Short mmCIF file of C-alpha atoms in Angstrom, two decimals:
data_model
loop_
_atom_site.label_atom_id
_atom_site.label_comp_id
_atom_site.label_asym_id
_atom_site.label_seq_id
_atom_site.Cartn_x
_atom_site.Cartn_y
_atom_site.Cartn_z
CA UNK M 222 -26.42 -110.72 -25.51
CA UNK M 223 -27.60 -107.10 -25.83
CA UNK M 224 -25.27 -104.61 -27.38
CA UNK M 225 -25.89 -102.02 -24.67
CA UNK M 226 -25.50 -102.20 -20.90
CA UNK M 227 -27.24 -100.26 -18.17
CA UNK M 228 -24.98 -97.64 -16.65
CA UNK M 229 -27.21 -95.08 -14.77
CA UNK M 230 -30.61 -95.44 -13.24
CA UNK M 231 -33.53 -92.98 -13.88
CA UNK M 232 -32.99 -91.46 -10.49
CA UNK M 233 -29.23 -90.82 -11.12
CA UNK M 234 -29.98 -89.19 -14.47
CA UNK M 235 -32.68 -87.05 -12.81
CA UNK M 236 -30.27 -85.83 -10.20
CA UNK M 237 -27.65 -85.00 -12.79
CA UNK M 238 -30.18 -82.99 -14.91
CA UNK M 239 -31.72 -81.12 -12.04
CA UNK M 240 -28.31 -80.23 -10.60
CA UNK M 241 -27.09 -79.09 -14.00
CA UNK M 242 -30.21 -76.96 -14.56
CA UNK M 243 -29.82 -75.26 -11.13
CA UNK M 244 -26.20 -74.63 -11.74
CA UNK M 245 -27.00 -73.03 -15.10
CA UNK M 246 -29.58 -70.80 -13.45
CA UNK M 247 -27.04 -69.77 -10.88
CA UNK M 248 -24.41 -69.02 -13.48
CA UNK M 249 -26.78 -67.05 -15.74
CA UNK M 250 -28.18 -64.96 -12.84
CA UNK M 251 -24.68 -64.35 -11.52
CA UNK M 252 -23.72 -62.95 -14.94
CA UNK M 253 -26.81 -60.81 -14.96
CA UNK M 254 -25.90 -59.44 -11.51
CA UNK M 255 -22.15 -58.76 -11.89
CA UNK M 256 -21.51 -58.09 -15.58
CA UNK M 257 -22.60 -54.51 -16.06
CA UNK M 258 -23.63 -54.65 -19.77
CA UNK M 259 -25.76 -57.75 -19.08
CA UNK M 260 -27.19 -56.26 -15.90
CA UNK M 261 -28.28 -53.19 -17.82
CA UNK M 262 -29.83 -55.35 -20.54
CA UNK M 263 -31.73 -57.66 -18.21
CA UNK M 264 -32.74 -55.14 -15.51
CA UNK M 265 -35.12 -56.28 -12.69
CA UNK M 266 -32.14 -56.75 -10.35
CA UNK M 267 -34.21 -57.64 -7.35
CA UNK M 268 -35.92 -60.51 -9.22
CA UNK M 269 -32.64 -61.77 -10.60
CA UNK M 270 -31.05 -61.64 -7.23
CA UNK M 271 -33.93 -63.59 -5.70
CA UNK M 272 -33.69 -66.30 -8.41
CA UNK M 273 -29.97 -66.52 -7.92
CA UNK M 274 -30.28 -66.92 -4.19
CA UNK M 275 -33.02 -69.57 -4.35
CA UNK M 276 -31.38 -71.56 -7.13
CA UNK M 277 -28.12 -71.65 -5.05
CA UNK M 278 -29.95 -72.68 -2.00
CA UNK M 279 -31.67 -75.54 -3.88
CA UNK M 280 -28.50 -76.76 -5.54
CA UNK M 281 -27.78 -79.61 -3.03
CA UNK M 282 -31.46 -80.66 -2.96
CA UNK M 283 -31.39 -83.04 -6.01
CA UNK M 284 -28.51 -85.02 -4.51
CA UNK M 285 -30.22 -85.13 -1.15
CA UNK M 286 -33.43 -86.45 -2.73
CA UNK M 287 -31.32 -88.95 -4.73
CA UNK M 288 -30.29 -90.61 -1.50
CA UNK M 289 -33.62 -92.41 -1.60
CA UNK M 290 -32.36 -94.37 -4.63
CA UNK M 291 -30.22 -97.44 -4.00
CA UNK M 292 -28.23 -97.18 -7.26
CA UNK M 293 -27.42 -93.49 -6.45
CA UNK M 294 -26.20 -94.40 -2.99
CA UNK M 295 -24.13 -97.23 -4.46
CA UNK M 296 -22.49 -94.85 -6.92
CA UNK M 297 -21.75 -92.34 -4.08
CA UNK M 298 -19.86 -95.08 -2.28
CA UNK M 299 -17.89 -95.78 -5.41
CA UNK M 300 -17.06 -92.09 -5.92
CA UNK M 301 -16.07 -91.78 -2.23
CA UNK M 302 -13.43 -94.63 -2.38
CA UNK M 303 -10.00 -93.82 -3.88
CA UNK M 304 -8.15 -97.06 -4.43
CA UNK M 305 -4.55 -97.98 -5.41
CA UNK M 306 -5.89 -98.73 -8.90
CA UNK M 307 -7.10 -95.10 -9.15
CA UNK M 308 -3.54 -93.91 -8.42
CA UNK M 309 -2.28 -96.17 -11.16
CA UNK M 310 -4.92 -94.74 -13.50
CA UNK M 311 -3.73 -91.22 -12.76
CA UNK M 312 -0.06 -92.30 -13.28
CA UNK M 313 -1.02 -93.88 -16.68
CA UNK M 314 -2.04 -90.38 -17.91
CA UNK M 315 1.68 -89.68 -18.50
CA UNK M 316 1.76 -92.53 -21.02
CA UNK M 317 1.95 -91.67 -24.70
CA UNK M 318 -0.48 -94.58 -25.46
CA UNK M 319 -4.09 -93.51 -24.96
CA UNK M 320 -5.39 -96.39 -22.83
CA UNK M 321 -2.27 -98.12 -21.64
CA UNK M 322 -2.74 -99.32 -18.09
CA UNK M 323 -5.92 -97.34 -17.49
CA UNK M 324 -7.96 -100.05 -15.77
CA UNK M 325 -11.11 -98.35 -14.31
CA UNK M 326 -14.26 -99.39 -12.53
CA UNK M 327 -17.59 -97.69 -13.02
CA UNK M 328 -15.81 -94.33 -12.28
CA UNK M 329 -12.19 -93.55 -13.08
CA UNK M 330 -9.90 -91.47 -10.85
CA UNK M 331 -10.59 -88.24 -12.73
CA UNK M 332 -14.34 -88.63 -12.26
CA UNK M 333 -13.81 -89.31 -8.50
CA UNK M 334 -11.66 -86.25 -8.09
CA UNK M 335 -14.18 -84.13 -10.06
CA UNK M 336 -17.04 -85.28 -7.91
CA UNK M 337 -15.17 -84.63 -4.64
CA UNK M 338 -14.11 -81.16 -5.77
CA UNK M 339 -17.60 -80.28 -6.90
CA UNK M 340 -19.17 -81.37 -3.61
CA UNK M 341 -16.70 -79.27 -1.69
CA UNK M 342 -17.16 -76.24 -4.01
CA UNK M 343 -20.93 -76.35 -3.68
CA UNK M 344 -20.71 -76.43 0.14
CA UNK M 345 -18.35 -73.42 0.12
CA UNK M 346 -20.61 -71.49 -2.29
CA UNK M 347 -23.68 -72.43 -0.23
CA UNK M 348 -22.10 -71.33 3.04
CA UNK M 349 -20.72 -68.06 1.76
CA UNK M 350 -23.94 -67.37 -0.11
CA UNK M 351 -26.00 -67.82 3.03
CA UNK M 352 -23.62 -65.46 4.93
CA UNK M 353 -24.15 -62.78 2.24
CA UNK M 354 -27.86 -63.34 1.91
CA UNK M 355 -28.78 -63.12 5.60
CA UNK M 356 -25.93 -60.76 6.50
CA UNK M 357 -24.84 -62.96 9.42
CA UNK M 358 -22.31 -61.40 11.85
CA UNK M 359 -18.96 -62.86 10.94
CA UNK M 360 -16.90 -61.60 13.80
CA UNK M 361 -13.34 -62.62 12.94
CA UNK M 362 -14.12 -62.81 9.13
CA UNK M 363 -14.70 -59.54 7.34
CA UNK M 364 -17.57 -59.47 4.94
CA UNK M 365 -15.24 -58.45 2.14
CA UNK M 366 -13.43 -61.77 2.67
CA UNK M 367 -16.63 -63.75 2.23
CA UNK M 368 -17.44 -61.80 -0.95
CA UNK M 369 -13.98 -62.57 -2.22
CA UNK M 370 -14.30 -66.31 -1.49
CA UNK M 371 -17.77 -66.43 -3.09
CA UNK M 372 -16.61 -64.67 -6.21
CA UNK M 373 -13.44 -66.64 -6.65
CA UNK M 374 -15.43 -69.83 -6.06
CA UNK M 375 -17.87 -68.75 -8.72
CA UNK M 376 -15.15 -68.21 -11.28
CA UNK M 377 -13.49 -71.48 -10.37
CA UNK M 378 -16.80 -73.39 -10.71
CA UNK M 379 -17.51 -71.81 -14.08
CA UNK M 380 -14.08 -72.78 -15.41
CA UNK M 381 -14.16 -76.39 -14.07
CA UNK M 382 -17.74 -76.97 -15.18
CA UNK M 383 -16.95 -75.62 -18.63
CA UNK M 384 -14.10 -78.20 -18.74
CA UNK M 385 -16.56 -80.91 -17.67
CA UNK M 386 -18.98 -79.94 -20.46
CA UNK M 387 -16.18 -79.83 -23.05
CA UNK M 388 -15.04 -83.29 -22.00
CA UNK M 389 -18.65 -84.64 -22.33
CA UNK M 390 -18.97 -83.03 -25.76
CA UNK M 391 -15.89 -84.99 -26.85
CA UNK M 392 -17.41 -88.27 -25.80
CA UNK M 393 -20.84 -88.82 -27.36
CA UNK M 394 -21.23 -92.27 -25.87
CA UNK M 395 -20.69 -90.94 -22.33
CA UNK M 396 -23.36 -88.29 -22.97
CA UNK M 397 -25.65 -90.96 -24.31
CA UNK M 398 -25.12 -92.98 -21.21
CA UNK M 399 -26.26 -90.08 -19.02
CA UNK M 400 -29.17 -89.26 -21.34
CA UNK M 401 -30.52 -92.77 -21.83
CA UNK M 402 -29.02 -94.75 -19.03
CA UNK M 403 -27.23 -97.27 -21.22
CA UNK M 404 -23.90 -97.39 -23.10
CA UNK M 405 -22.33 -99.61 -25.76
CA UNK M 406 -20.48 -102.66 -24.43
CA UNK M 407 -17.45 -101.82 -26.56
CA UNK M 408 -17.26 -98.32 -25.02
CA UNK M 409 -17.61 -99.77 -21.53
CA UNK M 410 -14.96 -102.40 -22.19
CA UNK M 411 -12.53 -99.65 -23.34
CA UNK M 412 -13.25 -96.95 -20.72
CA UNK M 413 -14.53 -98.91 -17.70
CA UNK M 414 -13.45 -102.53 -18.28
CA UNK M 415 -13.30 -103.53 -14.65
CA UNK M 416 -16.84 -102.38 -14.11
CA UNK M 417 -18.10 -104.26 -17.20
CA UNK M 418 -16.20 -107.33 -16.14
CA UNK M 419 -18.10 -107.41 -12.89
CA UNK M 420 -21.53 -107.22 -14.54
CA UNK M 421 -23.35 -110.60 -14.66
CA UNK M 422 -22.73 -112.65 -17.82
CA UNK M 423 -20.65 -109.96 -19.51
CA UNK M 424 -19.01 -111.43 -22.62
CA UNK M 425 -16.51 -108.52 -22.93
CA UNK M 426 -13.14 -109.27 -21.39
CA UNK M 427 -11.27 -106.57 -19.51
CA UNK M 428 -8.54 -104.59 -21.29
CA UNK M 429 -5.39 -106.64 -21.92
CA UNK M 430 -2.71 -106.80 -19.25
CA UNK M 431 0.04 -104.31 -20.21
CA UNK M 432 2.89 -105.68 -18.16
CA UNK M 433 2.52 -103.26 -15.25
CA UNK M 434 3.29 -104.07 -11.63
CA UNK M 435 -0.15 -105.45 -10.80
CA UNK M 436 -1.75 -108.47 -12.53
CA UNK M 437 -5.25 -108.26 -14.10
CA UNK M 438 -6.63 -110.62 -11.52
CA UNK M 439 -5.31 -108.42 -8.70
CA UNK M 440 -6.81 -105.35 -10.37
CA UNK M 441 -10.17 -107.04 -10.69
CA UNK M 442 -10.08 -108.16 -7.07
CA UNK M 443 -9.19 -104.65 -5.90
CA UNK M 444 -12.08 -103.15 -7.88
CA UNK M 445 -14.50 -105.81 -6.74
CA UNK M 446 -13.69 -104.90 -3.19
CA UNK M 447 -14.19 -101.24 -4.01
CA UNK M 448 -17.64 -101.77 -5.46
CA UNK M 449 -18.72 -104.14 -2.75
CA UNK M 450 -17.88 -101.51 -0.06
#
């Protein structure tokens, strides 16, 4: 039995990389536009503004193109479904034992919340950015309010994405999974045991039952229904 298991398809990794690159361009050009010392150093404000606008406009495109991929669509369905097991996973964060009760499928509750928040934030930034770019008449919403929402959203995105990067830096195997598509079975058993247990002929058992309110079989059945949806 191979030591590594497939976690992400080439299409999923391409979407992740393209989205990350576009976000980095948005962030760097925003700094060059709004941080005075950097703006003076970079210059060419019109060019920087144009790059910022187009990189922001293109930000949803990788995910939209990824919809052609079956594995990508399947993972979107997993991310979109919040189950009772995910609530138990969040509750387990209060435990002093690192992995006590943290049964997770392919994505844990934290990853699902992150994906949902990011999708909403990108839509808000895209909408406010378009209003500012084309100077649409807002009527009941003052332009200053749109600028405020766009700026606050940019700061929030920068902070949350920085946390995402720091979390990834602390988990080399998770980064390797996104870079190469496969992860070690031992890592998958520890972090996403329910997902590994559903993979065909997986010799790795799920994490041991810790005496919680739900039995392991019920947890597996719940996650199987989640992934089948």
